[in-house]
Coordinates of C-alpha atoms and ligand atoms in Angstrom, one line a residue:
X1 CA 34.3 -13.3 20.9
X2 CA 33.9 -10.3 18.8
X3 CA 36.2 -7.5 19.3
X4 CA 36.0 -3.6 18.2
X5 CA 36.9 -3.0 15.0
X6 CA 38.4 0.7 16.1
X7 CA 39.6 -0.5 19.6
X8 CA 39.6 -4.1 20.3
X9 CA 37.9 -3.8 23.6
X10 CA 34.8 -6.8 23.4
X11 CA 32.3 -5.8 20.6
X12 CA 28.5 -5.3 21.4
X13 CA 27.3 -5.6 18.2
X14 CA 28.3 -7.0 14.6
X15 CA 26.9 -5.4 11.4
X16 CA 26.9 -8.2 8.7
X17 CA 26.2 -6.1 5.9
X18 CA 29.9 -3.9 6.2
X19 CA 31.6 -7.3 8.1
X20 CA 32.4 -4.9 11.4
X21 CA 31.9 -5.0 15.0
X22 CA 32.1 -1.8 17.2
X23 CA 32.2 -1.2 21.5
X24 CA 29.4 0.7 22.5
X25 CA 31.0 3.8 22.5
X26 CA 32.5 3.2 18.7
X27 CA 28.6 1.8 17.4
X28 CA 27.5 5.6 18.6
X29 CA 30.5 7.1 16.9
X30 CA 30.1 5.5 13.9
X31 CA 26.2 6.1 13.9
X32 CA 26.5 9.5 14.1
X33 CA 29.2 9.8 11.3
X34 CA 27.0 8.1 8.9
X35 CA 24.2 10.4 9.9
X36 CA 26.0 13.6 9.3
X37 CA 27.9 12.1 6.2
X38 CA 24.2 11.3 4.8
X39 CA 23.0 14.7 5.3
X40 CA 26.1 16.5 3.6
X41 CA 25.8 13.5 0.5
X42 CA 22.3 14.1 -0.1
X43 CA 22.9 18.1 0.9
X44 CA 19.8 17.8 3.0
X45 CA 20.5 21.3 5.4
X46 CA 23.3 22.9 6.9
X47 CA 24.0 24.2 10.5
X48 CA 22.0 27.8 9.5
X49 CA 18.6 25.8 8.5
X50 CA 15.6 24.9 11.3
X51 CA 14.8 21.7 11.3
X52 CA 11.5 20.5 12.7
X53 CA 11.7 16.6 13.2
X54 CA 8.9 15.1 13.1
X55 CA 8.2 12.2 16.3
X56 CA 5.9 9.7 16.6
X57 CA 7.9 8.3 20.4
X58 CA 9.1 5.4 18.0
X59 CA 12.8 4.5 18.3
X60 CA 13.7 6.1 14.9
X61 CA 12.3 9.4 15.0
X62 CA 13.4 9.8 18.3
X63 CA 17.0 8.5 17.8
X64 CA 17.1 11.0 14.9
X65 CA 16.0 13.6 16.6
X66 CA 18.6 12.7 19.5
X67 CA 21.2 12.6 16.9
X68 CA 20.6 15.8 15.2
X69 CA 20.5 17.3 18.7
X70 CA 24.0 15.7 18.9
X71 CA 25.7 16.9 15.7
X72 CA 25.2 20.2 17.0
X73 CA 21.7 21.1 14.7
X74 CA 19.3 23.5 15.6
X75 CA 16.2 20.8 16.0
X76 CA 12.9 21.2 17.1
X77 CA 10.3 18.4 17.4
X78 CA 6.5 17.7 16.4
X79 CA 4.2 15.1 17.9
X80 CA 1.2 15.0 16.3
X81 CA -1.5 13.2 18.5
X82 CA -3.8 11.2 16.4
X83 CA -6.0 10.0 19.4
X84 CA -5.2 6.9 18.6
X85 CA -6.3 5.4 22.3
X86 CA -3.9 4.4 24.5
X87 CA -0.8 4.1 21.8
X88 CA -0.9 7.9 21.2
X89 CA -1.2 8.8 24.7
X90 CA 1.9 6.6 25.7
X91 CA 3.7 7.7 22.5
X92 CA 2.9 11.4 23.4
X93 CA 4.5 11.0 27.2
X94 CA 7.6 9.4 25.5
X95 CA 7.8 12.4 23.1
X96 CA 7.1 15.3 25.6
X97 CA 9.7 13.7 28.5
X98 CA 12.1 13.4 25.3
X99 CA 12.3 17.3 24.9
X100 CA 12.0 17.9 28.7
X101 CA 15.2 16.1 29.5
X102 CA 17.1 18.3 26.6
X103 CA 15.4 21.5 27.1
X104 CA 14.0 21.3 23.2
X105 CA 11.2 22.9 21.8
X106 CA 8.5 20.0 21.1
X107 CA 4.9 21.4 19.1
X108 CA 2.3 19.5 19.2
X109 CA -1.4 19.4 16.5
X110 CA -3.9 18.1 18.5
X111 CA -6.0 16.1 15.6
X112 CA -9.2 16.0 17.7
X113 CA -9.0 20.0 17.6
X114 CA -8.2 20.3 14.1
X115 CA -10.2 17.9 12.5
X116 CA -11.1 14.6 14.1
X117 CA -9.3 11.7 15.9
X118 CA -7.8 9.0 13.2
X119 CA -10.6 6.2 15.0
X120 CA -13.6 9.0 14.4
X121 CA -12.5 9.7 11.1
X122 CA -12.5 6.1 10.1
X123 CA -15.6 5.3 11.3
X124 CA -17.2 8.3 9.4
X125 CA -15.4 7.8 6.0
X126 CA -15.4 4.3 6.2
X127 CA -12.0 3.2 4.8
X128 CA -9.2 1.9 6.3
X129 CA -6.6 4.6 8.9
X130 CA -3.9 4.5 7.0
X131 CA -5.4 5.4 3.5
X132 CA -6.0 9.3 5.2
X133 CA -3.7 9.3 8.2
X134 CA -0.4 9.5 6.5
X135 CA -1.9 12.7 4.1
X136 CA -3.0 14.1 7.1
X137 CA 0.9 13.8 8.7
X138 CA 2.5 14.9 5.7
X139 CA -0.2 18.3 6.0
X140 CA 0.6 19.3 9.1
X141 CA 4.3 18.8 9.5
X142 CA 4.2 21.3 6.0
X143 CA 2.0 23.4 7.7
X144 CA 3.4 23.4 11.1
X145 CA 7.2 24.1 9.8
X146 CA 5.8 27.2 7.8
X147 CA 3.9 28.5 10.7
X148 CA 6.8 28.0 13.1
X149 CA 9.6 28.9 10.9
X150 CA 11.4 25.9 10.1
X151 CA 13.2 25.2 6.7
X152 CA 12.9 21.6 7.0
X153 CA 11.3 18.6 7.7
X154 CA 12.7 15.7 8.8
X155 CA 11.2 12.4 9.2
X156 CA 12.7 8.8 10.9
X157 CA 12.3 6.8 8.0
X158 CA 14.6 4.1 8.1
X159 CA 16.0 1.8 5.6
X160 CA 13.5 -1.1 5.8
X161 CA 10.9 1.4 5.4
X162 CA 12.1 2.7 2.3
X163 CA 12.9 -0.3 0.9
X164 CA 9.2 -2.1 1.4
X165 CA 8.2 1.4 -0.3
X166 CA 9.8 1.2 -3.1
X167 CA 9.4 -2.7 -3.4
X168 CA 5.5 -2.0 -3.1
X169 CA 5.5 1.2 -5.8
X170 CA 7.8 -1.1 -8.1
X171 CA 5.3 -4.1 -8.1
X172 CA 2.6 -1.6 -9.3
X173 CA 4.9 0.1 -11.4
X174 CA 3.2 3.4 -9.6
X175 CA 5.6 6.1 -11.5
X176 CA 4.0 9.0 -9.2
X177 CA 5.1 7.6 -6.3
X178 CA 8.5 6.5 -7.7
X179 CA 9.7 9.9 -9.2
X180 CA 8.9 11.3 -5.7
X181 CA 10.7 8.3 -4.0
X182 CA 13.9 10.2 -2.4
X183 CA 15.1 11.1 0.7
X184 CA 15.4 14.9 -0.1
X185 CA 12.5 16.5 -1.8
X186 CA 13.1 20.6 -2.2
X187 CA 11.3 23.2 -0.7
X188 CA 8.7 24.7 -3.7
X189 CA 5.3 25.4 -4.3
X190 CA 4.2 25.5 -0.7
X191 CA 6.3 22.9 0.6
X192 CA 9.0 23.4 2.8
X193 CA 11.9 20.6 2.0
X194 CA 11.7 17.6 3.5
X195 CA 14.5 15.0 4.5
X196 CA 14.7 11.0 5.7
X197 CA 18.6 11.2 7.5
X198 CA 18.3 7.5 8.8
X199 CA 17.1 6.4 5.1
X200 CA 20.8 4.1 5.3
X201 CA 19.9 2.5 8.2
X202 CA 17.9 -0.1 9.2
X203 CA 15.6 -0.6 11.4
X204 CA 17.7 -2.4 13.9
X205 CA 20.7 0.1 14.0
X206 CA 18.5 2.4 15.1
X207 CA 16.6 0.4 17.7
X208 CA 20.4 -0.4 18.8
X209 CA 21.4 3.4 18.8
X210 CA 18.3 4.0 20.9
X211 CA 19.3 1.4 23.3
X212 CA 22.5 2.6 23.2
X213 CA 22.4 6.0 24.2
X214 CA 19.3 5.3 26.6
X215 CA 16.4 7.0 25.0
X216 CA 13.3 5.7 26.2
X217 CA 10.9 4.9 23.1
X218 CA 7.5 3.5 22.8
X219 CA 8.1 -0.3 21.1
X220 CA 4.2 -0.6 20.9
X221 CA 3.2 -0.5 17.2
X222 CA -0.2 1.8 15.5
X223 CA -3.6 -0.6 16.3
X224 CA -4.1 0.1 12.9
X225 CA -0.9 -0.9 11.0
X226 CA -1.8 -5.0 11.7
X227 CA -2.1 -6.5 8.1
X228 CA -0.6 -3.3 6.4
X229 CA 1.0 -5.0 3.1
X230 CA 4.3 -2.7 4.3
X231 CA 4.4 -5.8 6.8
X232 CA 5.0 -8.0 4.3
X233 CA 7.3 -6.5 2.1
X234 CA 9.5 -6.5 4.8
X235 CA 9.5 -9.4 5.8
X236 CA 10.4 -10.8 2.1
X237 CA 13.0 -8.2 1.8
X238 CA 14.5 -9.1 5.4
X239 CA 14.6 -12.6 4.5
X240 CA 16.4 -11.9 1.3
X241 CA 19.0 -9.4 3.6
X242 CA 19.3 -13.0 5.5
X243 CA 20.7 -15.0 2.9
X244 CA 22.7 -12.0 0.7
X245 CA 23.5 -9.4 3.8
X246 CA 23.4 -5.9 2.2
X247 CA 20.7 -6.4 -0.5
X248 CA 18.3 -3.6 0.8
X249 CA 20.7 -0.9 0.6
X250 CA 22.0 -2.0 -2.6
X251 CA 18.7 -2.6 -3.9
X252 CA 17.2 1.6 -2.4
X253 CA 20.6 3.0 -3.3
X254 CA 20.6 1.7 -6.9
X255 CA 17.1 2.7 -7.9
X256 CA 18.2 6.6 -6.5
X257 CA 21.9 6.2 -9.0
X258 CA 20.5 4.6 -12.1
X259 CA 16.5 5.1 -12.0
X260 CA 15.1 8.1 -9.8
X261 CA 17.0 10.4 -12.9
X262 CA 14.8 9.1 -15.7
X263 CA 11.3 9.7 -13.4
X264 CA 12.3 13.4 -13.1
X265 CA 10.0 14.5 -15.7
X266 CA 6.7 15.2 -15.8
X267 CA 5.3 16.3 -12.4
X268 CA 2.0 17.3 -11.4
X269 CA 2.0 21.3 -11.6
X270 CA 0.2 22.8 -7.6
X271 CA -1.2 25.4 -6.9
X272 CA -2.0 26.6 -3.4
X273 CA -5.6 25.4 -2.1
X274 CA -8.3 27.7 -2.3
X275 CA -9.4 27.1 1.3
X276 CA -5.7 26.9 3.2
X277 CA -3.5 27.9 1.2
X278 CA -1.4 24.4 1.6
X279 CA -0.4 23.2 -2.2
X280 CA -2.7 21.2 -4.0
X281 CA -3.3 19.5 -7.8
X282 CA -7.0 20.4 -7.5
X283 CA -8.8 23.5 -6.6
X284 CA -9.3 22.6 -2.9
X285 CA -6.8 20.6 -0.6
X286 CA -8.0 16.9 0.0
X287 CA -7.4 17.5 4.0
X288 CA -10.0 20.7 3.4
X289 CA -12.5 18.3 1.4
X290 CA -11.9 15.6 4.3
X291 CA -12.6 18.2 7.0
X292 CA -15.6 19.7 4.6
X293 CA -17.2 16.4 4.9
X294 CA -16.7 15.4 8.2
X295 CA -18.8 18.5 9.5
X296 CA -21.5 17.8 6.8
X297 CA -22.1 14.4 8.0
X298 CA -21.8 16.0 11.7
X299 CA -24.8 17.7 10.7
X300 CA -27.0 15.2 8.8
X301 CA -26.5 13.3 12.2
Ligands
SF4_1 FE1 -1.5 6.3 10.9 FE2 -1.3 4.2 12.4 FE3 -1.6 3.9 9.8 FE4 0.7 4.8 10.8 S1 -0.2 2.7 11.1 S2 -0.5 5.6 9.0 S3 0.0 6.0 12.6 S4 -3.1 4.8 11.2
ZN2 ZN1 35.6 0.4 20.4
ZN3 ZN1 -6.7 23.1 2.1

């Protein structure tokens, strides 16, 4: 039998990776610690910022937001339904009991009243979900923070998904996406800053700190993300954690030492979009061109 490293009572769980086993109450300790160390590290906001974390009722957003909350930060939540069926009204319920039971302030974009449900917006521009719905995320949590008066963004991304990211934008040596590949990108141009706290952990701890501290969380997956090549990479990369235990964190927190310095150089210059005002590299924003041609085809129908 394991015992705690800090107290020696029996140990719920082992972390191969850094060779220690914690209590429950220690594993929550220490969580949180690494949390609030990361944020000071990577000097993502301080106690006087607003910080609008974004949810999707997933046990990473939602164990972030629970540990902000915790640390003492002023955090507010946003749910953005994607009428995704059945997933994004379970995922919504999760999400809205969430803030009930703290007394925080959740905002929720309904997509069906801004533009179109993810499932009607495939069907009409014929490509796969994800291709659109991740640009459509990343516009309104920028949009929603600067309506609402938040000076950050946060987002759940956790170790496992960084690390199949920048496995992915590696094997197409994709430069764009590398250069912006950090877990704290500055405010600027439009965009408020935007922060990934749980980038150190994987997704396991966090399921565990979930679990832990009793949040209730939706385990069901997007329809949509089945055969996503993300899938994949993380698989490989898990099965490489297997056999050398600490290889994904090595392998994310090397590339931000030695190679995310050399890609800080020639960036695409914005300017805000003629339509919305939300940055953009062209004249109009791609989410005003997507919602252009969405009520175009409405039309020709
Ligand atoms: Fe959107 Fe679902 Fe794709 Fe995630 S998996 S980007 S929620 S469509
Ligand atoms: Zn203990
Ligand atoms: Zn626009």
């Amino acid at each position: 039998m394991r015992r705690c490293y800090k107290c020696g009572q029996k140990a719920v769980v082992y972390l191969r990776q850094y060779r220690i086993a914690f209590c429950k109450e220690h594993y929550l300790e220490w969580y949180l610690k690494r949390v609030q160390e990361t944020i000071k590290e990577f000097r993502m906001f301080g106690k006087g910022d607003r910080v609008l974390v974004a949810v999707s009722g997933g046990k990473d957003s939602l164990s972030l937001w629970d540990a902000l909350h915790r640390l003492g930060y002023e955090a507010g939540g946003l749910y953005i339904d994607l009428g995704i069926g059945d997933y994004s009204r379970r995922s919504r319920e999760v999400c809205e009991k969430f803030a009930r039971e703290r007394s925080l302030k959740l905002h929720v974009v309904e997509l069906s009243k801004e533009i179109a449900t993810i499932p009607e917006i495939r069907e009409k521009e014929k490509r796969p979900a994800c291709s659109f719905c991740g640009q459509i995320k990343r516009y309104y949590m920028n949009h929603v923070a600067k309506k609402e008066g938040y000076s950050v963004v946060a987002t759940g991304h956790n170790l496992d998904d960084e690390s199949a990211t920048l496995f992915s934008n590696v094997l197409s040596w994709n430069m764009d996406y590398l250069s912006r590949q950090f877990p704290v990108l500055l405010e600027g141009e439009g965009f408020v800053r935007k922060v990934k706290p749980l980038f150190k952990f994987t997704e396991k701890e966090n399921a565990l700190y979930a679990f832990l501290s009793g949040i209730e969380f939706v385990e069901e997956e997007c329809p949509f993300s089945e055969g996503a090549s993300s899938i994949e990479y993380k698989r490989i990369l898990s099965e490489i954690e297997e056999k050398s235990p600490g290889t994904k964190l090595r392998f994310y927190m090397d590339f931000l030492r030695r190679m995310h310095p050399i890609l800080q150089q020639d960036k695409a210059q914005l300017n805000p979009c003629k339509v919305c005002g939300e940055p953009t590299s062209s004249e109009v924003c791609s989410i005003c061109r997507l919602r252009e041609r969405l009520s175009s085809k409405a039309l020709s129908f």
